Coordinates of C-alpha atoms and ligand atoms in Angstrom, one line a residue:
X241 CA 98.2 117.6 115.2
X242 CA 97.1 116.3 111.8
X243 CA 94.4 114.0 113.4
X244 CA 91.0 113.4 112.3
X245 CA 88.6 116.1 113.4
X246 CA 86.5 115.9 116.4
X247 CA 83.2 114.3 115.8
X248 CA 80.2 116.4 116.8
X249 CA 77.7 113.7 117.9
X250 CA 77.2 112.9 121.6
X251 CA 80.0 110.7 122.8
X252 CA 79.3 107.2 124.3
X253 CA 80.1 106.6 127.9
X254 CA 83.8 106.8 128.5
X255 CA 85.0 107.1 132.1
X256 CA 88.4 108.2 131.1
X257 CA 87.1 111.2 129.2
X258 CA 85.2 112.2 132.4
X259 CA 88.3 111.7 134.6
X260 CA 90.7 113.6 132.3
X261 CA 88.1 116.4 131.9
X262 CA 88.0 116.9 135.7
X263 CA 91.7 116.6 136.2
X264 CA 92.4 119.2 133.4
X265 CA 89.9 121.5 135.0
X266 CA 91.5 121.1 138.4
X267 CA 94.9 121.7 136.9
X268 CA 96.3 118.4 138.3
X269 CA 99.0 118.3 135.7
X270 CA 99.4 122.0 135.0
X271 CA 102.8 122.4 136.8
X272 CA 104.7 119.8 134.8
X273 CA 107.7 120.9 132.8
X274 CA 108.9 119.4 129.6
X275 CA 112.6 119.2 128.6
X276 CA 111.8 118.7 124.9
X277 CA 112.6 115.1 124.9
X278 CA 111.9 112.3 127.6
X279 CA 114.2 112.5 130.6
X280 CA 114.6 112.5 134.4
X281 CA 113.4 115.3 136.8
X282 CA 116.5 117.5 136.2
X283 CA 116.0 117.3 132.5
X284 CA 112.4 118.4 132.6
X285 CA 113.0 121.0 135.2
X286 CA 115.4 122.7 132.9
X287 CA 112.7 122.8 130.1
X288 CA 109.6 124.8 129.6
X289 CA 106.1 124.5 131.0
X290 CA 104.7 121.4 129.3
X291 CA 102.8 122.8 126.2
X292 CA 100.8 119.5 126.2
X293 CA 97.8 119.6 128.6
X294 CA 98.0 115.8 129.0
X295 CA 100.3 113.2 127.6
X296 CA 99.1 109.6 126.7
X297 CA 100.9 106.9 124.8
X298 CA 100.2 103.9 122.8
X299 CA 102.9 101.4 123.8
X300 CA 103.0 98.3 121.5
X301 CA 105.5 95.5 121.9
X302 CA 107.0 95.1 118.4
X303 CA 106.5 91.3 118.5
X304 CA 103.6 91.0 116.0
X305 CA 101.1 92.8 113.8
X306 CA 98.4 95.1 115.3
X307 CA 94.9 93.8 115.4
X308 CA 91.5 95.3 115.8
X309 CA 91.9 95.2 119.6
X310 CA 94.9 97.4 119.3
X311 CA 93.0 99.8 117.2
X312 CA 90.7 100.3 120.1
X313 CA 93.6 101.3 122.3
X314 CA 95.2 103.4 119.6
X315 CA 92.0 105.4 119.0
X316 CA 91.3 105.8 122.7
X317 CA 94.7 107.2 123.5
X318 CA 95.2 109.4 120.4
X319 CA 91.6 110.4 120.5
X320 CA 91.7 111.6 124.1
X321 CA 95.0 113.4 123.5
X322 CA 93.4 115.3 120.5
X323 CA 90.3 116.2 122.5
X324 CA 92.1 117.6 125.4
X325 CA 94.8 119.5 123.6
X326 CA 97.3 116.9 124.5
X327 CA 99.9 114.7 122.8
X328 CA 99.9 111.0 122.3
X329 CA 103.4 109.3 122.0
X330 CA 104.0 106.2 120.0
X331 CA 106.3 104.1 122.2
X332 CA 107.8 100.8 121.2
X333 CA 107.9 98.8 124.3
X334 CA 111.0 96.9 123.2
X335 CA 112.5 95.7 126.5
X336 CA 112.3 92.0 125.6
X337 CA 115.2 91.3 123.2
X338 CA 114.1 87.9 122.0
X339 CA 110.9 88.4 120.3
X340 CA 111.2 91.8 118.7
X341 CA 111.9 92.6 115.1
X342 CA 112.2 95.7 112.9
X343 CA 109.6 94.2 110.5
X344 CA 107.0 94.7 113.3
X345 CA 108.2 98.1 114.1
X346 CA 107.7 99.3 110.5
X347 CA 104.3 97.5 110.3
X348 CA 103.1 99.1 113.4
X349 CA 104.2 102.7 112.3
X350 CA 102.4 102.1 109.0
X351 CA 99.2 101.0 110.5
X352 CA 98.8 103.7 113.2
X353 CA 99.4 106.2 110.3
X354 CA 96.8 104.4 108.2
X355 CA 94.3 104.8 111.1
X356 CA 94.9 108.6 110.6
X357 CA 97.0 109.4 113.7
X358 CA 100.1 111.3 114.0
X359 CA 102.8 111.8 116.7
X360 CA 104.4 114.8 115.0
X361 CA 103.4 117.8 117.0
X362 CA 104.9 121.3 116.2
X363 CA 107.9 119.7 114.5
X364 CA 108.6 117.3 117.4
X365 CA 108.3 113.6 116.6
X366 CA 106.9 111.8 119.6
X367 CA 108.1 108.3 118.6
X368 CA 110.1 106.6 121.3
X369 CA 111.8 103.4 122.1
X370 CA 111.8 102.0 125.6
X371 CA 115.3 100.6 125.0
X372 CA 116.6 104.1 124.7
X373 CA 115.9 104.4 128.5
X374 CA 118.0 101.4 129.5
X375 CA 120.7 103.7 130.9
X376 CA 118.2 105.4 133.2
X377 CA 116.6 102.2 134.2
X378 CA 119.9 100.8 135.2
X379 CA 120.7 103.9 137.2
X380 CA 117.3 103.8 138.8
X381 CA 118.0 100.2 139.8
X382 CA 121.3 101.1 141.5
X383 CA 119.4 103.9 143.3
X384 CA 116.9 101.4 144.6
X385 CA 119.7 99.2 145.9
X386 CA 121.3 102.2 147.7
X387 CA 118.0 103.0 149.3
X388 CA 117.7 99.4 150.5
X389 CA 114.7 98.9 148.2
X390 CA 116.2 96.2 146.0
X391 CA 118.4 93.1 146.4
X392 CA 120.1 90.5 144.2
X393 CA 118.6 87.2 144.8
X394 CA 120.5 84.0 144.0
X395 CA 117.8 81.5 144.6
X396 CA 116.8 79.2 141.8
X397 CA 113.7 80.1 139.7
X398 CA 111.9 77.2 141.4
X399 CA 112.9 78.2 144.8
X400 CA 111.6 81.8 144.1
X401 CA 108.3 80.4 142.8
X402 CA 108.0 78.2 145.8
X403 CA 108.7 81.0 148.4
X404 CA 106.3 83.4 146.7
X405 CA 103.3 81.7 148.3
X406 CA 99.8 81.9 146.8
X407 CA 96.5 83.6 147.4
X408 CA 96.0 82.0 150.8
X409 CA 99.6 81.6 152.0
X410 CA 102.1 84.5 152.5
X411 CA 105.5 84.2 150.9
X412 CA 108.7 83.7 152.8
X413 CA 111.8 85.8 152.7
X414 CA 114.7 84.8 150.4
X415 CA 118.0 84.1 152.3
X416 CA 119.6 86.8 150.2
X417 CA 117.0 89.4 151.1
X418 CA 119.1 90.9 154.0
X419 CA 122.5 91.2 152.4
X420 CA 124.1 94.6 152.6
X421 CA 123.8 97.5 150.2
X422 CA 127.4 97.2 149.2
X423 CA 127.1 93.6 148.6
X424 CA 123.9 94.0 146.4
X425 CA 125.6 96.8 144.4
X426 CA 128.7 94.7 143.7
X427 CA 126.6 91.7 142.6
X428 CA 124.3 93.8 140.4
X429 CA 127.3 95.3 138.8
X430 CA 128.7 91.8 138.2
X431 CA 125.4 90.9 136.5
X432 CA 125.7 93.9 134.3
X433 CA 129.3 93.1 133.4
X434 CA 128.5 89.6 132.3
X435 CA 130.2 87.7 135.2
X436 CA 127.2 85.5 135.9
X437 CA 125.3 83.0 133.8
X438 CA 121.8 83.6 132.4
X439 CA 119.3 83.0 135.1
X440 CA 121.9 82.7 137.8
X441 CA 120.4 85.6 139.8
X442 CA 117.9 88.4 139.5
X443 CA 117.5 91.8 141.0
X444 CA 114.3 92.0 143.0
X445 CA 112.4 94.9 144.7
X446 CA 112.3 94.7 148.4
X447 CA 108.8 95.3 149.3
X448 CA 106.7 92.8 151.3
X449 CA 106.7 88.9 150.9
X450 CA 103.5 88.8 152.9
X451 CA 101.5 91.3 150.9
X452 CA 98.0 90.2 150.0
X453 CA 98.9 91.4 146.5
X454 CA 101.3 88.8 145.0
X455 CA 102.7 91.4 142.7
X456 CA 104.2 93.2 145.7
X457 CA 106.0 90.1 146.9
X458 CA 109.4 91.3 145.9
X459 CA 108.9 91.3 142.1
X460 CA 111.9 90.8 139.8
X461 CA 113.3 93.9 138.2
X462 CA 116.3 92.7 136.2
X463 CA 117.3 89.4 134.8
X464 CA 120.4 88.2 133.0
X465 CA 119.8 87.3 129.4
X466 CA 122.5 87.2 126.8
X467 CA 120.5 88.2 123.7
X468 CA 121.0 90.6 120.8
X469 CA 118.7 93.5 121.0
X470 CA 117.4 95.1 117.7
X471 CA 118.2 98.6 119.0
X472 CA 121.0 98.2 121.5
X473 CA 122.8 95.3 120.0
X474 CA 125.0 93.5 122.6
X475 CA 125.5 96.5 124.9
X476 CA 123.5 94.8 127.7
X477 CA 123.3 91.2 129.0
X478 CA 120.8 92.3 131.7
X479 CA 117.3 93.4 130.7
X480 CA 114.6 95.1 132.8
X481 CA 111.3 93.2 133.4
X482 CA 108.3 94.7 131.8
X483 CA 106.7 95.6 135.1
X484 CA 109.7 97.6 136.1
X485 CA 110.3 99.2 132.6
X486 CA 106.9 100.4 131.8
X487 CA 106.2 102.8 134.7
X488 CA 109.6 104.3 134.2
X489 CA 109.0 104.8 130.5
X490 CA 105.8 106.6 131.3
X491 CA 107.4 108.9 133.9
X492 CA 110.4 109.8 131.6
X493 CA 108.0 110.7 128.8
X494 CA 105.9 112.9 131.1
X495 CA 102.9 110.7 130.6
X496 CA 99.9 111.9 132.7
X497 CA 97.4 109.0 132.0
X498 CA 98.9 105.6 131.4
X499 CA 95.9 103.7 130.0
X500 CA 96.1 99.9 129.9
X501 CA 93.8 96.9 129.8
X502 CA 92.3 95.3 133.0
X503 CA 94.7 92.5 133.4
X504 CA 97.2 95.1 134.7
X505 CA 95.0 96.3 137.6
X506 CA 96.9 94.2 140.1
X507 CA 100.2 95.8 138.9
X508 CA 99.0 99.3 139.8
X509 CA 100.3 99.3 143.5
X510 CA 103.7 98.3 142.1
X511 CA 103.5 101.0 139.5
X512 CA 102.9 103.6 142.2
X513 CA 105.4 102.1 144.6
X514 CA 108.1 102.1 142.0
X515 CA 107.7 105.7 140.7
X516 CA 107.2 107.1 144.2
X517 CA 110.4 105.3 145.3
X518 CA 112.3 107.0 142.5
X519 CA 110.7 110.4 142.9
X520 CA 111.3 110.7 146.6
X521 CA 114.3 112.4 148.2
X522 CA 116.0 110.5 151.0
X523 CA 118.8 110.9 153.3
X524 CA 121.0 107.9 153.4
X525 CA 122.9 106.5 156.5
X526 CA 126.0 108.2 155.3
X527 CA 124.3 111.6 155.2
X528 CA 124.0 111.8 151.4
X529 CA 120.7 113.1 150.1
X530 CA 119.6 111.1 147.1
X531 CA 116.5 110.6 144.9
X532 CA 114.2 113.0 143.2
X533 CA 114.9 111.1 139.9
X534 CA 111.4 111.7 138.5
X535 CA 109.4 114.7 138.0
X536 CA 106.1 115.0 139.9
X537 CA 103.1 114.7 139.5
X538 CA 103.8 111.2 138.5
X539 CA 101.9 109.4 135.8
X540 CA 98.9 107.4 137.0
X541 CA 97.8 104.0 135.5
X542 CA 94.1 103.6 134.6
X543 CA 92.6 100.3 133.3
X544 CA 89.8 99.8 130.9
X545 CA 88.1 96.8 129.5
X546 CA 89.5 94.9 126.5
X547 CA 87.5 95.0 123.3
X548 CA 86.5 91.6 122.1
X549 CA 84.6 91.4 118.7
X550 CA 82.4 88.5 117.9
X551 CA 83.6 86.2 115.1
X552 CA 87.1 87.4 115.7
X553 CA 90.2 86.3 117.7
X554 CA 92.5 89.0 119.0
X555 CA 95.3 87.0 120.6
X556 CA 98.6 87.5 118.9
X557 CA 99.6 83.9 119.5
X558 CA 96.4 82.5 117.9
X559 CA 96.7 84.9 114.9
X560 CA 100.3 83.8 114.5
X561 CA 99.0 80.1 114.4
X562 CA 96.6 81.0 111.6
X563 CA 99.5 82.3 109.6
X564 CA 102.1 79.7 110.5
X565 CA 99.6 76.9 109.8
X566 CA 98.7 78.4 106.5
X567 CA 95.0 78.5 107.4
X568 CA 95.1 82.2 106.0
X569 CA 97.6 83.6 103.4
X570 CA 99.7 85.8 105.7
X571 CA 99.2 88.6 108.2
X572 CA 97.4 90.7 105.7
X573 CA 95.0 88.1 104.5
X574 CA 91.8 90.0 104.0
X575 CA 90.0 87.6 106.4
X576 CA 92.4 88.4 109.3
X577 CA 91.4 90.8 112.1
X578 CA 94.8 92.4 111.8
X579 CA 94.8 96.0 110.7
X580 CA 96.9 95.0 107.7
X581 CA 94.3 92.4 106.8
X582 CA 91.4 94.8 107.4
X583 CA 93.1 97.4 105.2
X584 CA 93.5 94.9 102.4
X585 CA 89.9 93.7 102.9
X586 CA 88.9 97.3 102.1
X587 CA 88.0 98.6 105.6
X588 CA 88.2 102.4 105.8
X589 CA 90.2 103.9 108.7
X590 CA 87.2 106.0 109.4
X591 CA 85.0 103.0 110.1
X592 CA 87.6 101.5 112.5
X593 CA 87.8 104.8 114.3
X594 CA 84.1 105.1 114.5
X595 CA 83.7 101.6 116.0
X596 CA 86.4 102.4 118.6
X597 CA 84.6 105.7 119.4
X598 CA 81.1 104.1 119.6
X599 CA 82.3 101.4 122.0
X600 CA 83.5 104.0 124.6
X601 CA 85.6 102.9 127.5
X602 CA 84.3 100.9 130.5
X603 CA 85.7 99.1 133.6
X604 CA 84.8 95.6 132.2
X605 CA 86.0 93.6 129.3
X606 CA 83.4 93.9 126.6
X607 CA 82.1 91.8 123.8
X608 CA 81.1 93.8 120.9
X609 CA 78.9 92.5 118.1
X610 CA 80.7 92.4 114.8
X611 CA 77.8 94.3 113.2
X612 CA 78.9 97.4 115.0
X613 CA 82.1 97.5 112.9
X614 CA 80.2 96.3 109.8
X615 CA 77.5 99.0 110.2
X616 CA 80.2 101.7 110.7
X617 CA 81.9 100.4 107.6
X618 CA 78.8 100.5 105.4
X619 CA 77.7 103.9 106.7
X620 CA 81.1 105.2 105.7
X621 CA 81.2 103.5 102.2
X622 CA 77.7 104.3 101.4
X623 CA 78.6 108.0 101.1
X624 CA 81.9 107.5 99.5
X625 CA 82.2 104.5 97.2
X626 CA 81.5 105.1 93.6
X627 CA 78.8 102.8 92.1
X628 CA 79.6 100.3 89.4
X629 CA 78.0 97.3 87.8
X630 CA 79.5 93.9 88.0
X631 CA 78.3 90.4 87.1
X632 CA 79.6 87.8 89.5
X633 CA 78.1 84.6 88.2
X634 CA 77.6 85.4 84.5
X635 CA 75.3 83.9 82.0
X636 CA 75.0 85.4 78.5
X637 CA 71.8 87.3 77.5
X638 CA 71.2 87.5 73.8
X639 CA 69.0 90.3 72.5
X640 CA 67.7 88.6 69.3
X641 CA 65.9 91.6 67.7
X642 CA 68.9 94.0 68.1
X643 CA 69.8 94.4 64.4
X644 CA 66.1 94.7 63.5
X645 CA 65.5 97.5 66.0
X646 CA 68.7 99.5 65.5
X647 CA 69.4 98.7 61.8
X648 CA 72.7 96.9 62.5
X649 CA 74.2 94.2 64.9
X650 CA 77.1 96.6 65.3
X651 CA 75.1 99.3 66.8
X652 CA 75.9 100.4 70.4
X653 CA 73.5 102.2 72.5
X654 CA 75.4 104.7 74.8
X655 CA 74.3 104.5 78.4
X656 CA 75.1 106.7 81.5
X657 CA 74.8 106.3 85.2
X658 CA 75.7 108.6 88.1
X659 CA 79.0 107.7 89.8
X660 CA 77.2 108.2 93.1
X661 CA 73.4 108.9 93.3
X662 CA 73.8 111.4 96.1
X663 CA 76.9 113.1 94.8
X664 CA 76.2 114.5 91.2
X665 CA 79.6 116.4 91.5
X666 CA 81.3 113.0 91.1
X667 CA 80.0 112.9 87.6
X668 CA 78.8 109.9 85.6
X669 CA 80.0 106.6 84.2
X670 CA 79.8 105.7 80.6
X671 CA 79.2 102.3 79.0
X672 CA 77.1 101.0 76.2
X673 CA 74.5 98.3 75.5
X674 CA 74.9 95.9 72.6
X675 CA 73.2 92.7 71.6
X676 CA 75.3 90.4 73.7
X677 CA 75.1 91.0 77.5
X678 CA 76.3 89.3 80.7
X679 CA 73.7 89.0 83.5
X680 CA 73.6 87.1 86.7
X681 CA 72.7 83.5 86.4
X682 CA 70.1 83.8 89.1
X683 CA 68.3 86.7 87.4
X684 CA 66.8 84.2 85.2
X685 CA 64.3 81.4 85.9
X686 CA 62.8 79.2 83.3
X687 CA 59.9 78.6 85.8
X688 CA 59.6 81.5 88.2
X689 CA 58.9 81.0 91.8
X690 CA 56.1 83.0 93.4
X691 CA 57.3 86.6 93.7
X692 CA 60.1 86.3 91.1
X693 CA 60.0 89.5 89.0
X694 CA 63.2 89.2 87.0
X695 CA 63.7 87.4 83.7
X696 CA 61.5 84.5 82.9
X697 CA 59.8 83.7 79.6
X698 CA 57.1 86.4 78.8
X699 CA 58.3 88.8 81.5
X700 CA 59.9 92.2 81.0
X701 CA 62.6 93.8 83.1
X702 CA 64.8 96.8 82.8
X703 CA 68.5 96.5 82.3
X704 CA 69.5 99.2 84.8
X705 CA 70.4 102.5 83.0
X706 CA 69.7 100.7 79.8
X707 CA 66.6 99.4 78.1
X708 CA 63.6 97.2 78.8
X709 CA 63.9 93.7 77.5
X710 CA 61.4 90.9 77.2
X711 CA 62.5 87.3 77.9
X712 CA 61.6 84.8 75.2
X713 CA 63.3 81.7 76.5
X714 CA 66.7 80.1 76.8
X715 CA 69.3 77.7 75.3
X716 CA 70.4 74.8 77.4
X717 CA 73.2 72.3 77.2
X718 CA 72.8 68.5 77.3
X719 CA 72.7 68.5 81.1
X720 CA 69.8 71.0 81.1
X721 CA 72.0 73.9 82.3
X722 CA 71.1 77.3 80.8
X723 CA 73.8 78.4 78.4
X724 CA 72.1 81.6 77.1
X725 CA 69.1 83.5 78.0
X726 CA 67.1 84.9 75.1
X727 CA 65.2 88.2 75.0
X728 CA 64.1 91.0 72.7
X729 CA 64.8 94.6 73.3
X730 CA 61.8 96.9 73.6
X731 CA 62.3 100.0 71.4
X732 CA 62.2 103.6 72.9
X733 CA 62.7 102.5 76.5
X734 CA 66.1 103.8 77.2
X735 CA 66.6 105.1 80.7
X736 CA 66.5 108.9 80.7
X737 CA 64.8 109.4 77.4
X738 CA 61.2 110.7 77.1
X739 CA 58.6 108.0 77.3
X740 CA 61.1 105.5 78.6
X741 CA 58.9 104.5 81.5
X742 CA 55.9 103.8 79.2
X743 CA 56.8 100.1 79.4
X744 CA 55.9 99.1 83.0
X745 CA 58.3 96.5 84.6
X746 CA 58.4 95.1 88.1
X747 CA 62.1 94.1 88.0
X748 CA 65.4 95.8 87.2
X749 CA 68.6 93.9 86.8
X750 CA 72.3 94.7 86.6
X751 CA 74.4 93.7 83.6
X752 CA 77.5 94.5 81.6
X753 CA 77.8 94.3 77.8
X754 CA 80.1 91.6 76.4
X755 CA 81.7 94.0 74.0
X756 CA 83.1 96.4 76.7
X757 CA 83.0 94.4 80.0
X758 CA 86.3 93.9 81.8
X759 CA 87.0 90.3 83.0
X760 CA 87.9 90.4 86.7
X761 CA 88.9 88.1 89.6
X762 CA 86.4 88.6 92.4
X763 CA 87.3 87.3 95.9
X764 CA 84.2 86.8 97.8
X765 CA 85.1 86.9 101.5
X766 CA 83.0 85.9 104.4
X767 CA 83.6 85.4 108.2
X768 CA 86.6 83.2 109.1
X769 CA 84.7 81.5 111.9
X770 CA 81.3 80.1 112.2
X771 CA 81.0 80.7 115.9
X772 CA 80.6 84.1 117.6
X773 CA 83.3 83.3 120.2
X774 CA 85.7 81.1 118.2
X775 CA 88.1 80.6 121.1
X776 CA 85.7 80.6 124.0
X777 CA 86.4 78.2 126.8
X778 CA 88.5 75.2 125.7
X779 CA 87.5 75.3 122.2
X780 CA 90.1 75.0 119.5
X781 CA 89.3 77.8 117.1
X782 CA 90.5 75.4 114.3
X783 CA 87.4 73.4 114.9
X784 CA 85.1 76.3 113.9
X785 CA 86.7 77.6 110.7
X786 CA 84.2 78.6 108.0
X787 CA 85.0 76.3 105.0
X788 CA 83.5 79.0 102.8
X789 CA 85.4 82.0 104.1
X790 CA 86.6 82.8 100.6
X791 CA 85.3 82.0 97.1
X792 CA 87.3 83.0 94.0
X793 CA 85.1 83.7 91.0
X794 CA 85.7 85.1 87.5
X795 CA 83.2 87.7 86.7
X796 CA 82.9 90.9 84.6
X797 CA 82.9 94.6 85.6
X798 CA 81.9 97.7 83.7
X799 CA 84.5 99.2 81.4
X800 CA 85.4 102.2 83.6
X801 CA 86.8 99.8 86.2
X802 CA 89.8 99.1 83.9
X803 CA 91.1 102.4 85.3
X804 CA 90.6 101.5 89.0
X805 CA 93.7 102.0 91.2
X806 CA 94.6 99.7 94.0
X807 CA 92.6 100.4 97.1
X808 CA 89.8 102.1 95.2
X809 CA 86.5 101.2 96.6
X810 CA 83.2 100.6 94.8
X811 CA 79.6 99.6 95.5
X812 CA 78.9 96.9 93.0
X813 CA 75.2 97.6 92.6
X814 CA 73.0 94.8 94.2
X815 CA 76.2 92.9 95.4
X816 CA 78.0 94.9 98.1
X817 CA 81.2 96.9 98.4
X818 CA 84.4 95.9 96.8
X819 CA 88.0 97.1 96.8
X820 CA 90.7 96.8 94.2
X821 CA 93.2 94.6 96.0
X822 CA 96.2 96.5 97.2
X823 CA 98.6 93.7 96.3
X824 CA 97.4 91.7 93.3
X825 CA 95.2 94.2 91.4
X826 CA 96.5 95.6 88.1
X827 CA 94.6 97.5 85.3
X828 CA 95.0 94.7 82.8
X829 CA 94.2 92.0 85.6
X830 CA 91.7 93.5 87.9
X831 CA 91.2 91.8 91.3
X832 CA 88.5 93.0 93.6
X833 CA 87.9 91.9 97.2
X834 CA 84.4 91.9 98.6
X835 CA 84.6 94.1 101.6
X836 CA 81.1 93.6 102.9
X837 CA 77.5 93.1 101.7
X838 CA 74.9 95.8 101.3
X839 CA 73.1 94.8 104.5
X840 CA 74.0 93.5 107.9
X841 CA 74.5 89.8 107.8
X842 CA 76.3 89.5 111.2
X843 CA 73.1 89.4 113.3
X844 CA 72.1 86.1 111.7
Ligands
ATP1057 P1 98.1 90.4 122.5 O1 97.4 89.9 123.8 O2 97.2 90.2 121.3 O3 99.4 89.8 122.5 P2 99.2 92.6 123.8 O4 98.3 93.4 124.8 O5 100.1 91.7 124.4 O6 98.2 91.9 122.7 P3 100.8 94.9 123.1 O7 101.6 95.2 121.9 O8 101.4 94.8 124.5 O9 100.0 93.6 122.8 O10 99.5 96.0 123.2 C1 99.6 97.3 123.1 C2 98.5 98.0 123.7 O11 97.3 97.5 123.1 C3 98.4 97.6 125.1 O12 98.2 98.8 126.0 C4 97.2 96.7 125.3 O13 96.6 96.8 126.5 C5 96.3 97.2 124.1 N1 95.4 96.1 123.6 C6 95.7 94.9 123.1 N2 94.6 94.2 122.9 C7 93.6 95.0 123.1 C8 92.1 94.8 123.1 N3 91.6 93.7 122.6 N4 91.4 95.8 123.5 C9 91.9 97.0 123.9 N5 93.2 97.2 124.0 C10 94.1 96.2 123.7
MG1058 MG1 101.2 93.2 126.0

């Protein structure tokens, strides 16, 4: 599969990896057959030995945008499949007709691809929709009824809640629990045929109303809901419950390891009960032999701890609130922890994968410091991002002796700098120095503080890749604000020429020339929240918004950046990493987003 190559470094603790390694060695899943597409036991039995050692899946519900927590799950599943010669399916868990939309389906496909994963293996596309299994799910439900393992309950929702009991009290049986198979079958078919109102009755599993695990107290399997479904339209007016649908989806797809987050742990006994009930063969009272609907070995559910990142919220509901209340500018706002937002912010897919890899998998929910992601990001960008000079808070620097030194005010001194200091093969950047320059306002001080080595009257600094200049003073406006910094250029000091280092300087500053610099909008992003756990406890995340999470400034970038393409990433020397915005950037109107600074600021 066209997936990222396997990293060589030692892998962090990951109990799932250990488990799969052992099971593959023991051949636990070696006998499975694969019918070429998802299907029941007979379909797979007619197929070939499953060419995939293991099958995993990433099963998003298409009801929102993916966030960084999903990236963890994506990389875990696709990564394990890659490492063990398996396959990972992308499956849309679209059994809930009301909340799901095509827009989300498309966005999810795009972002999993962006992360670098593929579900195309040997010309088979393993992209599936749970709604394509509705026929089988219905058939399985009738089968459970026939086996006396499910019944139609006509109690009201309140009555059902009240008779379920709680942690200390066992539940009590519904008056409908003992109706006959024939009656149940007839009622269930009436439900399917639209003869009953929404919510009038549900199909329930018949397990144990006194079970200490509340999830086994006859959970609902099917409900009546007249709703248009994005895939099946108006074919159905009954829809399977998530807890019923999900195990069946896994089994039909030949999934070996169904990896989910810890909150599903209490569902595992039902997962196993359901799949076993469908895989078993039984002899009914009338002598018919039924069952064997699913291939064995059945999938097994394994839970791992959720990833929580500091300074980030990962609840779809709260992220939606940020968008709906216009606290951010949409799902792909560069401050959002959605994958769309992170992409626009300039995160590399490699850094997100690295973070996922580095955080392993454990049996407890974990809080990961944001710096883990930020460090992975900077490590990746450091080697890749071309260097460039930019001035973010510009003040003019006038070189007053230019015409005298070079014979003409029009003279331009060509300068060169490596595109990347460690990668000479990337070539060099060209720009030129003239008498009028932009420098950072804070690179000048009329009265220098102790330890300030940049421009102040009487001091010399090097204009990086250019020449040494000596500050002579400044012009100010009526309010005392510096309008121009004045300096003289020191002859024969151009970087890379013989004797250039003769003039000793303690400071080097970045700059762009006024004659060739390109004006650019720079969007300086910072963390969205001021607290490490923005939604901890009862706190409203709206109360801890960072008022300075974005600052828009107009600066200047070096001339080569007029050619920058959307999503090109750069290190603006001394300032940090920037990306050409994938929506608003255009060569004649450059827009760069600050991805991150040059050093970790998340520990502070
Ligand atoms: P949310 O709680 O934000 O709505 P969800 O779990 O309901 O997310 P799904 O679309 O059902 O959203 O998630 C798809 C998969 O991603 C699930 O297997 C889920 O367990 C996993 N997942 C979601 N959030 C995280 C997280 N923070 N860490 C690890 N895995 C996650
Ligand atoms: Mg979910």
